[in-house]
CSV table of N, CA and C in Angstrom, one decimal:
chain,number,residue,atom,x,y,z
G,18,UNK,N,-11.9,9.5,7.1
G,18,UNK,CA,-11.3,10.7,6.7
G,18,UNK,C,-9.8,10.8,6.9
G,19,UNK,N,-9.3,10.2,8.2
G,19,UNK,CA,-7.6,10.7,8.3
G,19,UNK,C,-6.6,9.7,6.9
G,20,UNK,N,-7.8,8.6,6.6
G,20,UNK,CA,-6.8,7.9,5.6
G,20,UNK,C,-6.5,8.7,4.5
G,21,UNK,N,-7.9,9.4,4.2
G,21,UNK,CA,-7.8,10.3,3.2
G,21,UNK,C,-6.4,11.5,3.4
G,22,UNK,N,-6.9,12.0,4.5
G,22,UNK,CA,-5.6,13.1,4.7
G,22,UNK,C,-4.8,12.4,4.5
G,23,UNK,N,-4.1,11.3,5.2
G,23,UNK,CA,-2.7,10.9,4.8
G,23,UNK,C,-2.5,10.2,3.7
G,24,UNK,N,-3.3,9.7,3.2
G,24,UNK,CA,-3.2,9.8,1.5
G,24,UNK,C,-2.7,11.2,0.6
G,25,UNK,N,-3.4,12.2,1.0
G,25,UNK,CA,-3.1,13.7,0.6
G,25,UNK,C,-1.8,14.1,0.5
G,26,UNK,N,-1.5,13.8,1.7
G,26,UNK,CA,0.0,14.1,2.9
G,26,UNK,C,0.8,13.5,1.9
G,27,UNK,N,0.9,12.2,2.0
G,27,UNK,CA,2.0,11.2,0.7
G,27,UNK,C,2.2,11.5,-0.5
G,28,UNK,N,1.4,11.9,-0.9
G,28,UNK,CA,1.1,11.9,-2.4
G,28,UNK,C,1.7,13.8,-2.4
G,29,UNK,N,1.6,14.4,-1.3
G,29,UNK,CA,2.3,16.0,-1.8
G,29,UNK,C,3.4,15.8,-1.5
G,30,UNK,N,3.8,14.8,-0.6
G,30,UNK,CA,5.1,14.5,-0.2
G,30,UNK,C,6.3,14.1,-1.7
G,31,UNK,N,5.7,13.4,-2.8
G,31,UNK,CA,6.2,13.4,-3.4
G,31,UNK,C,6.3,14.7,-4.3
G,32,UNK,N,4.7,15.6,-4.3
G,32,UNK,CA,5.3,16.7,-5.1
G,32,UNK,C,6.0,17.9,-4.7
G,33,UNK,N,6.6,17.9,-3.3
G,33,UNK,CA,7.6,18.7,-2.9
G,33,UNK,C,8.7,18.1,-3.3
G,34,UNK,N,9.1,17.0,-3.0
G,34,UNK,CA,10.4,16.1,-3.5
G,34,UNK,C,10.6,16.8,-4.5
G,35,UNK,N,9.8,16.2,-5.6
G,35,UNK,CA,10.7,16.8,-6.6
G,35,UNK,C,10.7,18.6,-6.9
G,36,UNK,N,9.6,19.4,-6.6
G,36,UNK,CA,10.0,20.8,-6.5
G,36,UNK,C,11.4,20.9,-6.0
G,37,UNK,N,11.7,20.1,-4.6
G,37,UNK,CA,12.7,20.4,-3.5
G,37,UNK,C,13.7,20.0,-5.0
G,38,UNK,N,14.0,19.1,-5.5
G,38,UNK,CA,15.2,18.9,-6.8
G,38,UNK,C,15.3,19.5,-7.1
G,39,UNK,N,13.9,20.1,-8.3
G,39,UNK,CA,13.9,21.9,-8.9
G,39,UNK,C,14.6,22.8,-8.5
G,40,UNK,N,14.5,23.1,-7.4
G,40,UNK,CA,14.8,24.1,-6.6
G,40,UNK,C,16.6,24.1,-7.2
G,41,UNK,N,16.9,23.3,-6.9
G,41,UNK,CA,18.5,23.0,-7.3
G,41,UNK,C,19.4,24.1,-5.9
G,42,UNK,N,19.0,23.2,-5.2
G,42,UNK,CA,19.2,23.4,-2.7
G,42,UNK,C,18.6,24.9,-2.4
G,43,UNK,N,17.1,25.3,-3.4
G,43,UNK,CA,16.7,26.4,-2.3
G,43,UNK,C,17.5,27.5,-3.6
G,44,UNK,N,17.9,27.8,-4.4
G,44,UNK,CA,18.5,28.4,-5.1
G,44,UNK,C,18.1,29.0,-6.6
G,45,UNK,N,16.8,28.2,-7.1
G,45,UNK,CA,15.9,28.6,-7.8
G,45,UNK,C,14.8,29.0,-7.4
G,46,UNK,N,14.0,30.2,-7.4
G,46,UNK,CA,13.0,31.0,-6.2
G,46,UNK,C,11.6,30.1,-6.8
G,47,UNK,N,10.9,30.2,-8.1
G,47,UNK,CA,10.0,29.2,-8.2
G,47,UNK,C,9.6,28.1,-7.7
G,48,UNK,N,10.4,27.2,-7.6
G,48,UNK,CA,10.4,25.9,-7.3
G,48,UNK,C,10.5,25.6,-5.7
G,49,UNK,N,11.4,26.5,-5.6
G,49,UNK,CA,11.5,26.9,-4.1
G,49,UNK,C,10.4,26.9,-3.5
G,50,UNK,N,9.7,28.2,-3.7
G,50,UNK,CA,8.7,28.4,-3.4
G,50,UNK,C,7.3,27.4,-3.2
G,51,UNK,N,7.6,26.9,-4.4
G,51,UNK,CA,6.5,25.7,-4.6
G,51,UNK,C,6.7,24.9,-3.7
G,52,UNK,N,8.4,24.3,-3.5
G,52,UNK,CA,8.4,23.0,-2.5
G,52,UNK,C,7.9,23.2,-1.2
G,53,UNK,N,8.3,24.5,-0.2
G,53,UNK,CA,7.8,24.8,0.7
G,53,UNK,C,6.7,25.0,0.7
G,54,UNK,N,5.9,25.9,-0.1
G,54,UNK,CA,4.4,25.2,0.1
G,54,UNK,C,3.7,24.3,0.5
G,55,UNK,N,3.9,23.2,-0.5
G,55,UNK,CA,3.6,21.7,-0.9
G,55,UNK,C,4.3,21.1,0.5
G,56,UNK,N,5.0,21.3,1.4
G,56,UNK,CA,6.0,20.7,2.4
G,56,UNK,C,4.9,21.0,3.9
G,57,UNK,N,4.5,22.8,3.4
G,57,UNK,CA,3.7,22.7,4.8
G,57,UNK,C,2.4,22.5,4.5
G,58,UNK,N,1.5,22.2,3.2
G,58,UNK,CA,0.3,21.5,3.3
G,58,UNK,C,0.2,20.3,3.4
G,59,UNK,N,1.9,19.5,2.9
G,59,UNK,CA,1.7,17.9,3.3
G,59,UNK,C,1.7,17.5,4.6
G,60,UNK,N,2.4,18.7,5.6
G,60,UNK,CA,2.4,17.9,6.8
G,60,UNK,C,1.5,18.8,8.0
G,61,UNK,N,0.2,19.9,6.9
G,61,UNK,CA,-0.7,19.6,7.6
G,61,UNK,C,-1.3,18.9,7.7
G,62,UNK,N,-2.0,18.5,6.4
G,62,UNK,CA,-2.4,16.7,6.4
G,62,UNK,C,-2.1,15.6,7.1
G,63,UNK,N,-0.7,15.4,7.2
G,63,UNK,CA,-0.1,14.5,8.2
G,63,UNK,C,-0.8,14.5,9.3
G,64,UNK,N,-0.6,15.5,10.1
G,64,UNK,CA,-1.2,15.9,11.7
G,64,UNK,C,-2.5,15.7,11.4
G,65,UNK,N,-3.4,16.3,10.7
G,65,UNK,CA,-5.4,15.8,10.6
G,65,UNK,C,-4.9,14.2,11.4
G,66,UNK,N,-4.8,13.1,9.9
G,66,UNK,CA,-4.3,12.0,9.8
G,66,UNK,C,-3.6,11.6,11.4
G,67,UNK,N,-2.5,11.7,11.5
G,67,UNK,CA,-2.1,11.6,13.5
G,67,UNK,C,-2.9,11.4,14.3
G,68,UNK,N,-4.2,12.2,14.4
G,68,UNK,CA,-4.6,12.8,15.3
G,68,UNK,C,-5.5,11.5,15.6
G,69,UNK,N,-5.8,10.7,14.6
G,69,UNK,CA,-7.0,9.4,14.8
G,69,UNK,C,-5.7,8.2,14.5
G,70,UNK,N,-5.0,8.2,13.5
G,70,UNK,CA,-3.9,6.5,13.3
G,70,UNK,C,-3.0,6.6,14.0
G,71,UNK,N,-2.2,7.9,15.1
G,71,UNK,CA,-1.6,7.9,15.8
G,71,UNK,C,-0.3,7.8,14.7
G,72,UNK,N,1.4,7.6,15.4
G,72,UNK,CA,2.1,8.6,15.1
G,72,UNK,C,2.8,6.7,13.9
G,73,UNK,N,3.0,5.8,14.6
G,73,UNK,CA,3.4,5.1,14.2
G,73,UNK,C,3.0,4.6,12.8
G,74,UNK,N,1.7,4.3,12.6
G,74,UNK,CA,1.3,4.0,11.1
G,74,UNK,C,1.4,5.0,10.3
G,75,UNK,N,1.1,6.4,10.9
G,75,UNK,CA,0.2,7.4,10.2
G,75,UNK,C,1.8,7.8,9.6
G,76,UNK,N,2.9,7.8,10.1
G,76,UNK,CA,4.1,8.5,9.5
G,76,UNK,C,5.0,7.5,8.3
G,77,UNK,N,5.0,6.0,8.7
G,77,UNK,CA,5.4,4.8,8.2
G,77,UNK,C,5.0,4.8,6.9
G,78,UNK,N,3.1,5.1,6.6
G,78,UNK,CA,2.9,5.0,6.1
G,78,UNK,C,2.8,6.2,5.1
G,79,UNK,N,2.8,7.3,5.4
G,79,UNK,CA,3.5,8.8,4.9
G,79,UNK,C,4.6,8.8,4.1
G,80,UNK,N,5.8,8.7,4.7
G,80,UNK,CA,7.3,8.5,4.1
G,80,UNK,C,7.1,7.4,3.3
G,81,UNK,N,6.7,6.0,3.3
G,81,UNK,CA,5.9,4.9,2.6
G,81,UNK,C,5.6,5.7,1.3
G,82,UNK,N,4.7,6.2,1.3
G,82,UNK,CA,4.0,6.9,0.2
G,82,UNK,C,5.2,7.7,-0.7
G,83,UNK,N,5.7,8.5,0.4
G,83,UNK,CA,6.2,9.7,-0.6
G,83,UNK,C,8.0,8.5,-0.8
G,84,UNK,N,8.3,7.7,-0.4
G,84,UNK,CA,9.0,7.3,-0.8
G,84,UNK,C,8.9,6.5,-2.3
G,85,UNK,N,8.5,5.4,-2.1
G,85,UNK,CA,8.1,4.8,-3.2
G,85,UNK,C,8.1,5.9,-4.7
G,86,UNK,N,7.0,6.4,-4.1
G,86,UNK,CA,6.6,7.5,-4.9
G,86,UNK,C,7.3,7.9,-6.0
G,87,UNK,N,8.3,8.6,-5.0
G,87,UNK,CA,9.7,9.6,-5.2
G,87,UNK,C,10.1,8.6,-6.1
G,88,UNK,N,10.9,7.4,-6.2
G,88,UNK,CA,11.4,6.4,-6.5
G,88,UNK,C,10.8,6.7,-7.6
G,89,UNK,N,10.0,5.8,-7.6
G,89,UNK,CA,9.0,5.5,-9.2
G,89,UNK,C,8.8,6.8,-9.8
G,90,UNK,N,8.8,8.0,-9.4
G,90,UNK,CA,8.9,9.5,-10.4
G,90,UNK,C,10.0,9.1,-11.2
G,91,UNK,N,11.2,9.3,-10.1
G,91,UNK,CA,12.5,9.5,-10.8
G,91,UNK,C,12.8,8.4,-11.7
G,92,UNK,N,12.3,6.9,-11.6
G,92,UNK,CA,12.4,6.1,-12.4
G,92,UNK,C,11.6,6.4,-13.6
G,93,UNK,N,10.7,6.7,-13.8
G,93,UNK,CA,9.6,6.8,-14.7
G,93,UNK,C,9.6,8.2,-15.6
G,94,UNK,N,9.9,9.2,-14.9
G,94,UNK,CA,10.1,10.2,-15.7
G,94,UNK,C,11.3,11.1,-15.6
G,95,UNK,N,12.0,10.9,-14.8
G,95,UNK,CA,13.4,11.7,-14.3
G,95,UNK,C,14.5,11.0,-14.9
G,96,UNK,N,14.5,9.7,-15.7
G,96,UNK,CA,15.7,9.2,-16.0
G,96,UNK,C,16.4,8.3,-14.9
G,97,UNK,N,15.9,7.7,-14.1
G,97,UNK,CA,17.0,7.6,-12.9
G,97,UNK,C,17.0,6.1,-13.7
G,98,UNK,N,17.8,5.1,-12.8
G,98,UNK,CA,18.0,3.9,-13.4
G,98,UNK,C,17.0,2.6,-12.5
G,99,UNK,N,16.2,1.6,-13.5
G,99,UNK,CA,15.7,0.9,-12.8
G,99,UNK,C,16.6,-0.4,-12.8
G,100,UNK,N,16.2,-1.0,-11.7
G,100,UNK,CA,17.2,-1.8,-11.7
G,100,UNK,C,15.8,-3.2,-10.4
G,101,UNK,N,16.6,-4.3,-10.6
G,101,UNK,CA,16.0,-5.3,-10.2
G,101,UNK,C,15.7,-5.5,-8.7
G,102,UNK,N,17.1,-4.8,-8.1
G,102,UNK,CA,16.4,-4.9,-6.5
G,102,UNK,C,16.5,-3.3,-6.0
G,103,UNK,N,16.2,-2.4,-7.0
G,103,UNK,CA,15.3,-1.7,-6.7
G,103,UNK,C,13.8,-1.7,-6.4
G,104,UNK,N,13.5,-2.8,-7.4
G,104,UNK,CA,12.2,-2.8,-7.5
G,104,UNK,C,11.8,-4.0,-6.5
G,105,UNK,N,12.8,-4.5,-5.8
G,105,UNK,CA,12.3,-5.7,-4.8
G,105,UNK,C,12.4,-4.9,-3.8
G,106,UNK,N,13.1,-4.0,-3.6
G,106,UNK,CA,13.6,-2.7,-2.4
G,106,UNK,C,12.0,-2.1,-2.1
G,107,UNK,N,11.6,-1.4,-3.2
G,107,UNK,CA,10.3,-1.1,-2.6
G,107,UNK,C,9.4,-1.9,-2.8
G,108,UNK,N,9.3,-3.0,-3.0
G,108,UNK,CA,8.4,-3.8,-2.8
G,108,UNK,C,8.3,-4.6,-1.2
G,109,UNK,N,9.6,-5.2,-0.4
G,109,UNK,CA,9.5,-4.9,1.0
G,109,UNK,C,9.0,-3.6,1.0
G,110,UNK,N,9.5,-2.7,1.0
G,110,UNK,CA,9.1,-1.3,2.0
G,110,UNK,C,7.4,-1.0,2.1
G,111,UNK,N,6.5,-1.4,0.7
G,111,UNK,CA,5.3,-1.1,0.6
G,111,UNK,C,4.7,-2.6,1.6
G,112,UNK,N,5.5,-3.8,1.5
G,112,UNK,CA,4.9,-5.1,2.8
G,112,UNK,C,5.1,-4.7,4.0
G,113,UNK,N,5.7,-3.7,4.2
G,113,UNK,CA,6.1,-3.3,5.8
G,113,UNK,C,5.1,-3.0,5.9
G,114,UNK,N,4.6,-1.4,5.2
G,114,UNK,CA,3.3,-0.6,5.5
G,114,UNK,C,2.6,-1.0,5.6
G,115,UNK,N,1.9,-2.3,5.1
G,115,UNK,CA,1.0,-3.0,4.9
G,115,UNK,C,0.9,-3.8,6.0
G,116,UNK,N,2.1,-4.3,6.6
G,116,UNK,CA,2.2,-5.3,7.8
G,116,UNK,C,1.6,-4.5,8.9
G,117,UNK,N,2.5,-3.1,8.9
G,117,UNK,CA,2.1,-2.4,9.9
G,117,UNK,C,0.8,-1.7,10.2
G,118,UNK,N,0.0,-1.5,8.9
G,118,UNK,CA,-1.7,-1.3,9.1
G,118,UNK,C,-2.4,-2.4,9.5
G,119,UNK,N,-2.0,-3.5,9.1
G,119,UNK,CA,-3.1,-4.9,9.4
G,119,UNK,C,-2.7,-5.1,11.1
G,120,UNK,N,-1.6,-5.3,11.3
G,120,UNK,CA,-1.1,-5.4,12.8
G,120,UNK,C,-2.0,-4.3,14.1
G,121,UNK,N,-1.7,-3.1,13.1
G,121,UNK,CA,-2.6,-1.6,13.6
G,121,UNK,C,-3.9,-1.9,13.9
G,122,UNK,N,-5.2,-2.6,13.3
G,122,UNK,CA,-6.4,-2.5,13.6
G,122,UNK,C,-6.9,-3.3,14.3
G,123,UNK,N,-6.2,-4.6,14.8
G,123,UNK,CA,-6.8,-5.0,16.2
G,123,UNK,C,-6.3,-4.5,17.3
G,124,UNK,N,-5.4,-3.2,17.6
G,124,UNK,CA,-5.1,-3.0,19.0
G,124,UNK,C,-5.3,-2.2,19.3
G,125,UNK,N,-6.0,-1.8,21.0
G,125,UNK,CA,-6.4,-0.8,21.0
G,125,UNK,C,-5.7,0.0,21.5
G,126,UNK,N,-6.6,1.7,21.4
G,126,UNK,CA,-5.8,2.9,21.6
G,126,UNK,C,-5.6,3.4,22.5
């Protein structure tokens, strides 16, 4: 169940991001509103999630999520520019995550 939550967690993590853009710094009340929402249900999630993968994967792999994420929004539907070691850029960053879950399940807590 915590993978689940922090699956949750990453995945709102990106849809505050981009509200937080919306927003245009806190300045448009809609969006605003929405990002802080979405900001404190993602990192309730987070904490469920903590509370069993502890702080090291469970966050790695959080920002992991909403990073990428973010990225590939803005590339895919925001216009932003793709480019070649961008896409090698998050491709380490998703092997780290990865490094650091497989590393994570033989040791104990």
């Amino acid at each position: 169940m915590e993978w689940i939550y922090l699956l949750i967690a990453g995945v709102l993590e990106i849809v505050w991001a981009y509200f937080l853009n919306e927003s245009n710094g806190f300045t448009i009340l809609l969006p605003s509103i929405i990002a802080i929402v979405f900001i404190i249900i993602s990192f309730g999630a987070l904490e469920k999630a903590m509370r069993k993968l502890g702080i090291g994967v469970a966050y790695a792999v959080f920002t992991g999520i909403g990073t990428a994420g973010t990225a590939l929004m803005g590339m895919i539907w925001l216009g932003e520019n793709v480019s070649f070691w961008k896409i090698i850029s998050l491709l380490i960053l998703l092997g780290g995550i990865l490094g650091l879950k497989m590393t994570e399940d033989g040791e104990e807590k």
